[in-house]
Coordinates of C-alpha atoms in Angstrom, one line a residue:
Chain F
M136 CA 43.4 -9.9 20.6
A137 CA 44.9 -7.0 18.8
V138 CA 48.5 -7.5 17.8
G139 CA 50.7 -4.3 18.1
P140 CA 52.6 -3.0 15.2
R141 CA 56.0 -3.6 16.9
V142 CA 55.3 -7.3 17.4
L143 CA 54.3 -7.6 13.7
E144 CA 57.5 -5.7 12.6
A145 CA 59.5 -8.1 14.8
A146 CA 57.9 -11.0 13.2
G147 CA 58.8 -9.9 9.8
F148 CA 55.4 -8.5 8.9
P149 CA 55.4 -5.2 7.2
R150 CA 54.2 -2.2 9.3
P151 CA 50.5 -2.0 8.8
G152 CA 49.7 1.0 6.5
R153 CA 46.9 3.6 6.8
L154 CA 44.7 1.4 4.6
S155 CA 44.9 -1.6 6.8
R156 CA 44.3 0.3 9.9
L157 CA 41.3 1.8 8.2
R158 CA 40.2 -1.7 7.3
E159 CA 40.7 -2.8 10.9
W160 CA 38.6 0.1 12.2
W161 CA 35.8 -0.7 9.7
E162 CA 35.8 -4.4 10.7
Q163 CA 34.6 -3.5 14.3
E164 CA 31.1 -4.6 14.8
H165 CA 29.8 -1.2 15.9
V166 CA 31.5 0.9 13.3
F167 CA 30.2 -1.5 10.5
G168 CA 26.8 -1.5 12.1
Y169 CA 26.7 2.4 12.0
G170 CA 28.2 2.5 8.5
L171 CA 25.4 0.3 7.0
I172 CA 22.6 2.2 8.6
V173 CA 23.9 5.8 7.7
P174 CA 22.3 5.8 4.1
A175 CA 18.9 4.9 5.5
I176 CA 19.1 7.4 8.4
V177 CA 20.3 10.3 6.1
L178 CA 17.4 9.6 3.8
L179 CA 14.9 9.4 6.6
V180 CA 16.1 12.6 8.3
T181 CA 16.3 14.7 5.2
L182 CA 13.2 13.4 3.5
V183 CA 10.9 12.4 6.4
A184 CA 11.9 14.0 9.6
F185 CA 12.8 17.3 8.0
P186 CA 9.7 17.6 5.9
F187 CA 7.7 16.6 9.0
G188 CA 9.2 19.5 10.8
M189 CA 8.5 21.7 7.9
A190 CA 4.9 20.7 8.0
I191 CA 4.7 21.8 11.6
W192 CA 6.4 25.2 10.7
F193 CA 4.0 25.6 7.7
S194 CA 1.1 25.0 10.0
L195 CA 2.1 27.9 12.2
S196 CA 2.8 30.3 9.5
D197 CA 1.0 32.1 6.7
Y198 CA 3.0 30.5 4.1
W199 CA 1.5 30.5 0.6
V200 CA 2.9 28.9 -2.6
G201 CA 5.6 31.3 -3.7
S202 CA 5.6 33.5 -0.8
P203 CA 7.6 32.8 2.3
G204 CA 5.3 33.4 5.2
G205 CA 5.8 34.6 8.7
F206 CA 5.0 33.0 12.1
V207 CA 1.3 33.4 12.9
G208 CA 1.0 31.0 15.9
L209 CA -2.0 28.8 16.1
T210 CA -4.1 31.1 13.7
N211 CA -4.3 28.4 11.0
Y212 CA -5.6 25.8 13.6
R213 CA -8.1 28.3 14.9
D214 CA -9.3 29.0 11.3
I215 CA -9.7 25.4 10.4
L216 CA -11.4 24.5 13.6
G217 CA -14.0 27.2 12.9
N218 CA -14.5 26.1 9.3
E219 CA -17.6 24.3 8.4
T220 CA -15.8 22.2 5.7
F221 CA -13.2 21.1 8.1
R222 CA -15.7 19.9 10.8
Q223 CA -17.5 18.0 8.1
T224 CA -14.2 16.5 7.1
V225 CA -13.5 15.3 10.6
Q226 CA -16.9 13.6 10.8
N227 CA -16.5 12.1 7.3
S228 CA -13.1 10.7 8.3
F229 CA -14.5 9.0 11.4
V230 CA -17.5 7.6 9.6
F231 CA -15.4 6.4 6.6
T232 CA -12.7 4.8 8.7
G233 CA -15.1 3.3 11.2
I234 CA -17.4 1.6 8.7
A235 CA -14.7 0.7 6.3
V236 CA -12.4 -1.0 8.9
S237 CA -15.3 -2.8 10.5
L238 CA -16.5 -4.2 7.2
K239 CA -13.0 -5.1 6.2
M240 CA -12.4 -6.9 9.6
V241 CA -15.7 -8.9 9.5
L242 CA -15.5 -9.8 5.8
G243 CA -11.8 -10.4 6.0
I244 CA -12.1 -12.9 8.8
W245 CA -14.9 -14.7 7.0
L246 CA -13.1 -14.7 3.8
A247 CA -9.9 -15.9 5.5
M248 CA -11.8 -18.8 7.0
L249 CA -13.1 -19.8 3.6
L250 CA -9.7 -19.6 2.0
A251 CA -8.1 -21.7 4.8
R252 CA -10.1 -24.7 3.6
N253 CA -8.4 -27.3 1.5
L254 CA -10.1 -26.5 -1.7
K255 CA -9.4 -27.4 -5.3
F256 CA -8.1 -24.3 -7.2
K257 CA -6.9 -22.8 -3.8
R258 CA -4.0 -21.2 -5.4
V259 CA -6.0 -19.7 -8.3
I260 CA -8.7 -18.5 -5.8
R261 CA -6.1 -16.8 -3.5
G262 CA -4.6 -15.2 -6.5
I263 CA -7.8 -13.7 -7.7
V264 CA -8.7 -12.5 -4.2
L265 CA -5.6 -10.5 -3.9
L266 CA -5.9 -8.8 -7.2
P267 CA -7.6 -5.5 -6.1
F268 CA -4.7 -4.9 -3.6
V269 CA -2.1 -5.4 -6.4
I270 CA -3.6 -3.2 -9.2
P271 CA -3.0 0.6 -9.0
T272 CA -5.7 1.9 -6.8
A273 CA -6.3 5.0 -8.7
L274 CA -6.8 3.0 -11.8
S275 CA -9.2 0.4 -10.5
T276 CA -11.2 3.4 -8.8
L277 CA -11.6 4.7 -12.3
A278 CA -13.5 1.5 -13.2
W279 CA -15.8 2.1 -10.1
L280 CA -16.1 5.8 -11.2
W281 CA -17.5 4.5 -14.4
M282 CA -19.7 2.0 -12.7
F283 CA -21.2 4.7 -10.6
D284 CA -21.7 7.1 -13.5
S285 CA -24.8 9.2 -13.0
L286 CA -26.4 8.3 -16.3
Y287 CA -24.8 5.0 -17.3
S288 CA -24.4 3.3 -14.1
V289 CA -24.2 -0.4 -14.5
V290 CA -25.0 -0.8 -10.8
N291 CA -28.4 1.0 -11.3
W292 CA -29.0 -0.7 -14.6
T293 CA -28.7 -4.1 -13.0
A294 CA -30.7 -3.1 -9.9
I295 CA -33.5 -1.8 -12.1
R296 CA -33.7 -4.9 -14.3
L297 CA -33.7 -7.2 -11.2
H298 CA -36.6 -4.9 -9.9
L299 CA -34.7 -4.0 -6.7
I300 CA -35.0 -0.4 -7.3
N301 CA -37.1 2.1 -9.5
A302 CA -35.6 3.8 -12.4
P303 CA -33.5 6.0 -12.5
G304 CA -31.9 4.8 -9.3
P305 CA -29.5 6.8 -7.0
N306 CA -27.1 9.3 -8.5
W307 CA -24.2 7.5 -6.6
L308 CA -21.6 10.3 -6.6
G309 CA -24.1 13.2 -6.5
Q310 CA -25.8 12.6 -3.2
S311 CA -23.9 12.7 0.0
T312 CA -25.1 9.4 1.6
Y313 CA -24.6 7.5 -1.5
A314 CA -21.4 9.0 -2.2
M315 CA -20.1 8.0 1.0
A316 CA -21.4 4.5 0.5
A317 CA -19.6 4.4 -2.8
V318 CA -16.3 5.5 -1.3
I319 CA -16.6 3.0 1.4
T320 CA -17.4 0.2 -1.0
V321 CA -14.4 0.9 -3.1
N322 CA -12.2 1.2 0.0
V323 CA -13.5 -2.3 1.2
W324 CA -13.1 -3.8 -2.2
R325 CA -9.5 -2.6 -2.3
G326 CA -8.5 -3.3 1.4
L327 CA -10.3 -6.6 2.0
P328 CA -7.5 -8.7 0.5
F329 CA -4.9 -7.5 3.0
F330 CA -7.2 -8.4 5.9
A331 CA -8.0 -11.8 4.4
I332 CA -4.5 -12.9 3.6
T333 CA -2.9 -11.8 6.7
V334 CA -5.7 -13.3 8.8
L335 CA -5.3 -16.5 6.7
A336 CA -1.6 -16.5 7.6
G337 CA -2.7 -16.2 11.4
L338 CA -5.1 -19.1 10.8
M339 CA -2.6 -21.3 9.3
A340 CA -0.4 -20.9 12.3
V341 CA -3.2 -22.3 14.5
P342 CA -2.3 -25.8 15.4
R343 CA -5.0 -28.3 13.8
E344 CA -5.1 -30.3 17.1
Y345 CA -6.9 -27.4 18.9
M346 CA -9.7 -27.4 16.3
E347 CA -10.0 -31.2 16.3
A348 CA -10.0 -31.4 20.1
A349 CA -12.8 -28.7 20.3
E350 CA -14.7 -30.6 17.7
V351 CA -14.4 -33.9 19.5
D352 CA -15.6 -32.2 22.7
G353 CA -18.7 -31.4 20.7
A354 CA -18.3 -27.6 20.3
T355 CA -20.4 -26.1 17.6
S356 CA -18.6 -24.4 14.7
W357 CA -19.6 -21.0 16.2
D358 CA -18.2 -22.0 19.5
R359 CA -15.1 -23.2 18.0
F360 CA -14.6 -19.9 16.1
W361 CA -15.4 -17.7 19.1
H362 CA -13.6 -19.6 21.8
V363 CA -10.7 -21.2 19.9
T364 CA -10.0 -19.6 16.5
L365 CA -10.6 -15.9 17.5
P366 CA -8.5 -15.7 20.6
L367 CA -5.6 -17.5 18.7
I368 CA -5.6 -15.1 15.8
K369 CA -6.1 -12.0 18.0
P370 CA -2.5 -10.9 17.9
V371 CA -2.5 -10.9 14.1
L372 CA -5.9 -9.2 14.0
A373 CA -4.7 -6.5 16.4
V374 CA -1.8 -5.7 14.0
V375 CA -4.0 -5.8 10.9
I376 CA -6.6 -3.5 12.4
L377 CA -4.1 -1.0 13.4
F378 CA -2.3 -0.9 10.1
S379 CA -5.6 -0.8 8.3
T380 CA -7.0 2.0 10.5
I381 CA -4.1 4.3 9.9
F382 CA -4.0 3.6 6.1
T383 CA -7.7 4.1 5.8
F384 CA -7.7 7.2 7.7
G385 CA -5.0 8.7 5.5
D386 CA -6.6 7.5 2.3
F387 CA -6.3 9.9 -0.7
N388 CA -6.4 8.0 -3.9
I389 CA -10.0 6.6 -3.8
V390 CA -11.6 9.8 -2.7
Q391 CA -9.5 11.9 -5.0
V392 CA -10.6 9.9 -8.1
L393 CA -14.1 9.1 -7.2
T394 CA -15.6 12.2 -5.7
R395 CA -12.8 14.9 -5.1
G396 CA -14.5 15.2 -1.6
G397 CA -17.8 16.1 -3.1
P398 CA -20.8 16.4 -3.3
I399 CA -20.6 19.6 -1.1
N400 CA -17.5 18.3 0.9
T401 CA -19.4 15.2 2.1
T402 CA -16.7 12.8 1.4
H403 CA -13.6 14.8 2.0
L404 CA -10.9 13.2 4.1
F405 CA -7.9 15.0 5.8
A406 CA -5.7 14.3 2.8
T407 CA -8.0 15.4 0.1
L408 CA -9.0 18.5 1.9
A409 CA -5.3 19.3 2.5
Y410 CA -4.6 18.7 -1.1
Q411 CA -7.4 21.1 -2.1
V412 CA -6.6 23.9 0.4
G413 CA -2.8 23.6 0.3
L414 CA -1.9 22.8 -3.2
Q415 CA -4.9 23.8 -5.5
G416 CA -5.7 26.7 -3.2
G417 CA -2.1 27.6 -2.5
N418 CA -2.6 28.0 1.3
L419 CA 0.3 25.8 2.4
G420 CA -0.1 26.9 6.0
Q421 CA -3.7 25.8 6.3
G422 CA -3.1 22.6 4.2
A423 CA -0.3 21.6 6.6
A424 CA -2.4 22.2 9.6
I425 CA -5.2 20.1 8.1
S426 CA -2.9 17.1 7.2
L427 CA -1.3 17.4 10.5
F428 CA -4.6 16.3 12.1
I429 CA -3.8 12.7 11.0
F430 CA -0.8 12.9 13.3
P431 CA -2.4 12.3 16.8
L432 CA -4.0 9.1 15.4
L433 CA -0.8 8.1 14.0
A434 CA 1.0 8.7 17.2
L435 CA -1.7 6.6 19.1
V436 CA -1.3 3.8 16.8
V437 CA 2.5 3.8 16.9
F438 CA 2.4 3.8 20.7
F439 CA 0.0 0.8 21.0
Q440 CA 2.0 -0.9 18.3
L441 CA 5.2 -0.4 20.3
Q442 CA 3.7 -1.6 23.5
Y443 CA 2.6 -4.7 21.7
V444 CA 5.9 -5.3 20.0
R445 CA 7.8 -4.9 23.4
K446 CA 5.4 -7.5 25.0
E447 CA 6.2 -10.0 22.3
Chain E
M94 CA -9.2 -40.8 17.8
A95 CA -12.4 -40.9 16.0
F96 CA -11.9 -37.7 14.1
A97 CA -13.0 -38.4 10.6
R98 CA -16.0 -36.6 9.3
S99 CA -18.0 -38.5 6.7
R100 CA -17.4 -37.9 3.1
G101 CA -20.8 -36.4 2.6
A102 CA -20.2 -33.8 5.3
R103 CA -16.9 -32.9 3.8
I104 CA -18.4 -32.5 0.3
R105 CA -21.2 -30.4 1.7
S106 CA -19.0 -28.1 3.6
N107 CA -16.7 -27.6 0.6
A108 CA -19.8 -26.9 -1.6
F109 CA -20.7 -24.3 1.1
A110 CA -17.3 -22.8 0.8
Y111 CA -17.5 -22.5 -3.0
A112 CA -21.0 -21.0 -2.9
N113 CA -19.8 -18.3 -0.5
L114 CA -16.6 -17.6 -2.4
T115 CA -18.4 -17.2 -5.8
P116 CA -20.2 -13.9 -5.1
Y117 CA -17.0 -12.5 -3.6
I118 CA -14.9 -13.5 -6.6
F119 CA -17.5 -12.0 -8.9
F120 CA -17.2 -8.7 -6.7
V121 CA -13.4 -8.7 -7.1
L122 CA -13.3 -9.4 -10.9
F123 CA -16.2 -7.5 -12.1
P124 CA -14.6 -4.0 -12.3
F125 CA -11.7 -5.4 -14.3
Y126 CA -14.2 -7.2 -16.5
F127 CA -16.2 -4.0 -17.0
M128 CA -12.9 -2.1 -17.8
A129 CA -12.2 -4.5 -20.5
V130 CA -15.6 -4.5 -22.0
T131 CA -15.8 -0.7 -22.0
S132 CA -12.5 -0.4 -23.7
F133 CA -13.6 -2.4 -26.8
K134 CA -17.0 -0.9 -27.1
S135 CA -17.9 1.9 -29.7
N136 CA -18.9 5.2 -28.2
A137 CA -22.4 4.9 -29.9
E138 CA -23.1 1.8 -27.9
L139 CA -21.4 3.0 -24.8
Y140 CA -23.7 6.0 -24.5
N141 CA -26.8 4.2 -25.7
L142 CA -29.1 3.8 -22.6
K143 CA -31.0 1.0 -24.4
S144 CA -27.9 -1.2 -24.8
I145 CA -26.9 -3.9 -22.3
P146 CA -23.9 -2.8 -20.6
F147 CA -22.5 -6.2 -19.7
W148 CA -21.2 -7.2 -23.1
I149 CA -20.5 -5.8 -26.6
Q150 CA -23.3 -6.0 -29.0
T151 CA -22.3 -4.0 -32.0
G152 CA -18.8 -5.4 -32.6
V153 CA -15.5 -5.1 -30.9
I154 CA -13.5 -2.0 -31.8
T155 CA -9.9 -0.9 -31.1
E156 CA -10.4 2.8 -31.6
H157 CA -10.0 3.7 -27.9
Y158 CA -6.6 2.0 -27.9
T159 CA -5.4 3.7 -31.1
F160 CA -6.6 7.0 -29.6
L161 CA -4.5 6.2 -26.5
F162 CA -1.3 5.7 -28.5
A163 CA -1.7 8.3 -31.2
K164 CA -3.4 11.2 -29.4
T165 CA -2.0 10.9 -25.8
E166 CA 1.5 10.5 -24.3
F167 CA 0.7 7.0 -23.1
V168 CA 3.8 5.5 -24.1
T169 CA 5.9 8.1 -22.5
W170 CA 3.9 7.7 -19.3
M171 CA 4.6 4.0 -19.3
K172 CA 8.3 4.6 -19.9
N173 CA 8.3 7.1 -16.9
S174 CA 6.6 4.7 -14.7
L175 CA 9.1 2.0 -15.5
L176 CA 12.1 4.2 -15.1
V177 CA 11.1 5.6 -11.8
A178 CA 10.1 2.2 -10.5
V179 CA 13.4 0.6 -11.5
V180 CA 15.6 3.4 -10.2
A181 CA 13.6 4.0 -6.9
T182 CA 13.4 0.2 -6.3
T183 CA 17.2 -0.4 -6.8
V184 CA 18.3 2.5 -4.6
S185 CA 15.7 1.6 -1.9
V186 CA 16.5 -2.1 -1.8
V187 CA 20.3 -1.5 -1.6
I188 CA 19.8 0.9 1.3
S189 CA 17.4 -1.4 3.0
I190 CA 19.6 -4.4 2.7
L191 CA 22.4 -2.5 4.5
A192 CA 20.1 -1.1 7.1
G193 CA 18.2 -4.3 7.6
Y194 CA 21.3 -6.4 8.2
S195 CA 22.8 -3.9 10.4
L196 CA 19.6 -3.8 12.6
A197 CA 19.0 -7.5 12.6
R198 CA 22.5 -8.6 13.3
L199 CA 25.0 -6.1 14.5
Q200 CA 25.2 -4.9 18.0
F201 CA 25.9 -1.1 18.5
R202 CA 24.5 1.6 20.7
G203 CA 21.3 3.1 19.5
A204 CA 20.4 0.0 17.3
A205 CA 17.0 -0.3 19.0
S206 CA 16.1 3.4 18.6
F207 CA 17.1 3.3 14.9
G208 CA 14.8 0.2 14.6
T209 CA 11.9 2.2 16.1
A210 CA 12.6 5.2 14.0
I211 CA 12.3 3.2 10.8
F212 CA 9.1 1.5 12.1
I213 CA 7.6 5.0 12.8
S214 CA 8.5 6.4 9.3
Y215 CA 6.9 3.2 7.8
L216 CA 3.6 4.3 9.4
V217 CA 3.8 8.0 8.3
P218 CA 1.4 8.1 5.4
P219 CA 2.5 10.0 2.3
T220 CA -0.5 12.2 2.6
L221 CA 1.0 13.8 5.7
L222 CA 4.3 14.7 3.9
F223 CA 3.2 15.7 0.4
L224 CA 2.9 19.3 1.1
P225 CA 6.3 20.0 2.6
L226 CA 7.9 17.6 0.2
S227 CA 6.5 19.5 -2.7
Q228 CA 8.5 22.5 -1.4
V229 CA 11.6 20.4 -0.8
V230 CA 11.4 19.3 -4.4
V231 CA 11.2 22.9 -5.5
W232 CA 14.2 23.8 -3.5
L233 CA 16.2 20.9 -4.9
G234 CA 15.4 22.2 -8.3
L235 CA 13.5 18.9 -9.1
A236 CA 10.1 20.5 -9.5
D237 CA 8.0 18.8 -12.3
S238 CA 10.5 16.1 -13.1
I239 CA 10.6 12.4 -12.8
T240 CA 13.8 12.7 -10.8
A241 CA 11.6 14.2 -7.9
L242 CA 9.8 11.0 -7.9
M243 CA 13.0 8.8 -7.8
V244 CA 14.2 10.9 -4.9
T245 CA 11.0 10.9 -2.8
Y246 CA 9.6 7.2 -3.3
P247 CA 12.5 5.8 -1.2
T248 CA 10.9 7.6 1.8
F249 CA 8.2 5.0 1.9
L250 CA 10.1 2.1 0.3
V251 CA 13.1 2.2 2.6
P252 CA 11.1 1.8 5.9
F253 CA 9.0 -0.9 4.4
C254 CA 11.8 -2.9 2.8
T255 CA 14.1 -2.5 5.8
W256 CA 11.3 -3.9 8.1
L257 CA 10.6 -6.8 5.7
L258 CA 14.4 -7.7 5.4
M259 CA 15.1 -7.4 9.1
G260 CA 12.8 -10.4 9.5
Y261 CA 14.5 -12.3 6.8
F262 CA 18.0 -11.8 8.1
R263 CA 16.9 -12.9 11.6
T264 CA 15.9 -16.3 10.1
I265 CA 19.5 -17.0 8.9
P266 CA 21.6 -18.9 11.4
R267 CA 24.2 -16.8 13.0
E268 CA 26.8 -19.6 13.0
V269 CA 27.2 -19.5 9.3
E270 CA 28.3 -15.9 9.4
E271 CA 30.6 -16.6 12.3
C272 CA 32.3 -19.4 10.4
A273 CA 32.9 -17.1 7.5
L274 CA 34.4 -14.5 9.8
V275 CA 36.7 -16.9 11.5
D276 CA 37.8 -18.1 8.1
G277 CA 39.1 -14.6 7.4
A278 CA 36.3 -13.1 5.4
T279 CA 35.7 -9.4 6.0
R280 CA 32.3 -8.3 7.2
M281 CA 31.3 -7.0 3.8
Q282 CA 32.4 -10.3 2.1
T283 CA 30.3 -12.2 4.6
L284 CA 27.2 -10.1 3.9
W285 CA 27.8 -10.3 0.2
R286 CA 28.7 -13.9 -0.3
I287 CA 27.1 -15.6 2.6
V288 CA 24.0 -13.7 3.8
L289 CA 22.7 -12.3 0.6
P290 CA 22.3 -15.6 -1.2
M291 CA 20.5 -17.0 1.8
A292 CA 18.2 -14.1 2.1
L293 CA 17.4 -14.1 -1.6
P294 CA 13.6 -14.9 -1.2
G295 CA 13.3 -11.9 1.1
I296 CA 15.1 -9.7 -1.3
I297 CA 12.9 -10.8 -4.2
C298 CA 10.0 -9.9 -2.0
A299 CA 11.4 -6.4 -1.2
V300 CA 12.0 -5.8 -4.9
L301 CA 8.5 -7.0 -5.8
F302 CA 6.7 -4.8 -3.3
S303 CA 8.9 -1.8 -4.0
F304 CA 8.2 -2.1 -7.8
T305 CA 4.5 -2.5 -7.2
L306 CA 4.3 0.4 -4.7
C307 CA 6.3 2.6 -7.1
W308 CA 4.1 1.7 -10.1
N309 CA 0.9 2.3 -8.2
E310 CA 2.0 5.5 -6.4
F311 CA -0.5 8.3 -7.0
T312 CA -0.3 11.1 -4.3
Y313 CA 3.3 12.2 -5.0
A314 CA 3.2 11.7 -8.8
L315 CA -0.1 13.8 -8.8
T316 CA 1.3 16.7 -6.6
F317 CA 4.9 16.9 -7.9
I318 CA 4.4 16.6 -11.6
S319 CA 2.3 19.0 -13.9
Q320 CA 3.7 18.5 -17.4
S321 CA 2.0 15.7 -19.3
A322 CA 5.4 14.4 -20.7
N323 CA 6.7 13.9 -17.1
K324 CA 3.6 12.0 -15.7
T325 CA 3.6 8.3 -14.7
A326 CA 1.0 6.0 -16.3
V327 CA -1.3 6.0 -13.2
V328 CA -1.5 9.8 -13.1
G329 CA -1.5 10.2 -16.8
V330 CA -4.4 8.1 -17.3
T331 CA -6.4 9.4 -14.4
S332 CA -5.8 13.2 -15.4
D333 CA -5.2 13.6 -19.1
L334 CA -8.1 11.6 -20.4
I335 CA -10.5 13.8 -18.5
R336 CA -11.0 17.2 -20.0
G337 CA -13.2 19.3 -17.8
D338 CA -16.5 17.5 -17.7
I339 CA -15.7 15.2 -20.6
Y340 CA -14.6 11.8 -19.8
F341 CA -13.1 9.6 -22.6
W342 CA -14.5 6.5 -21.0
G343 CA -13.4 4.1 -23.6
S344 CA -9.8 5.3 -23.7
L345 CA -9.8 5.7 -19.9
M346 CA -10.7 2.1 -19.3
A347 CA -8.2 1.0 -22.1
G348 CA -5.4 3.1 -20.5
A349 CA -6.3 1.7 -16.9
L350 CA -6.1 -1.9 -18.2
L351 CA -2.9 -1.5 -20.1
A352 CA -1.2 0.4 -17.2
S353 CA -2.2 -2.4 -14.8
I354 CA -0.9 -5.2 -17.0
P355 CA 2.9 -4.9 -16.0
I356 CA 1.8 -5.3 -12.4
V357 CA -0.3 -8.3 -13.0
I358 CA 2.4 -10.0 -14.9
V359 CA 4.9 -9.4 -12.2
Y360 CA 2.2 -10.6 -9.6
V361 CA 1.3 -13.8 -11.4
L362 CA 5.0 -14.8 -11.9
F363 CA 5.9 -14.2 -8.3
L364 CA 2.5 -14.8 -6.5
D365 CA 4.1 -17.0 -3.7
Y366 CA 6.7 -14.5 -2.8
Y367 CA 3.9 -11.8 -2.8
V368 CA 1.8 -13.7 -0.3
S369 CA 4.7 -14.5 2.0
G370 CA 5.9 -10.9 2.0
L371 CA 2.5 -9.5 2.6
T372 CA 2.1 -11.8 5.7
A373 CA 5.6 -11.4 6.8
G374 CA 5.6 -7.6 6.5
A375 CA 2.3 -7.3 8.5
V376 CA 2.8 -10.0 11.1
K377 CA 6.3 -9.3 12.0
G378 CA 5.8 -5.6 11.4

């Protein structure tokens, strides 16, 4: 109940000044709520929404670095769709994302099941497993670059000594199939911990009784996994797969450091091609159009995610 | 209930787990080991095809490290990284605490849509925004300065931290806040004195993740900065130690190792917060 100023005055209280009225206003739940969220919204509008709008404008203009361009409609999109390199990039992106995410999923579940056991050194093992996720990706990718070096590759050296391959072995980053394999390997190496640890969290939430009941009923370990564990961790798995897909699809660091999209553009992803065309080549219009191709996938993921969140 | 597996079966199954984990742990650690070995090897041995790459045969040398400190701006890069990470993290976590609390606790019109907006910006990858942002940075007069990074990093930190903190704020019982309000505390006092101490684990998580994300950031730091003296450690090492076709492998690996160390230290000290944040962020997100 608000107390009017007259009543307060009559009761011997001083008339509320401007300051206290301001305070009263600020104490209202909705005013306080808006007040706290304003900085975040200002930031997101000026540095995410506005640049995003700019990206769309760039993609519809012939904007070059240093020269304000004019509206050219869908010319950029038509140009890149007719461009061999771009079509190659689309294919690369799907191959890269498809294989990398599948591998991360299968290996991640497997790793999570191993980590869920009550082993000695559990903490140390989990700590080590997470390392690739924590270390700066660009830097750890440098180590891989050196490991895949055309002349001094330790991978080839080992394989040759073990008589798995004949000398000199593949030129990892110089041949398209091997380069793609290399890029995927590094992505899996770096992204697997995220999968494993989140799936592990999902596994820990599964009540032990379910597993025990299934075991008592004589279910084999494969049956237990397929019919008990997997359905129970499905929600977690769905979230991780969606997140991973979007970040793998938008990957930049690994490809930029390892191959820069080569050899002959066979490992370019949208981000690295956009960087090459838009910033190194200076054609901001086309670069923006290329990077916007990530957007439909993003929209799809956000849509599914929101459906899922709402259902929860 | 006759649910007790024999000792033998348990040992066998644990042995199976170790046997499966060992190759994976080797796979995880080998690149780091190889980095370290390379950084202490003489160039003569490094480029000798007859030598064994796995260990050092002709003696440990520190030449690559002295090169890094004497001939490159490595120290400046590390300072830049630290400065950018500290400023961007502080600003972002403060903004996120306010926004996260507001969205988790207070009722006002549009709260749900703000929540969705923050979630969507969390999913927008930096690689979608670096081209227009590079122009925004020029217009703001921040081109080629570390301030550009301090200003732009919050774009991915704030959505992430807000999302993380919303989850933590929700776990705090509402009654505690109501008591404080009834006792005459202002809303700000309630947030500051009652809610924040209780949400401390979440805040540590947010700080930790923000610091790591800043330190590791590559795309913006690569695209907005060109002068060597303004580079961050990650970009400095990956770009300045490669001259055309010449790779200074020893120093590259030394730099990569040293620039990773601050993160490893932070990580080892706060491992549990890290794991809980990773899972909370993904599962609740």
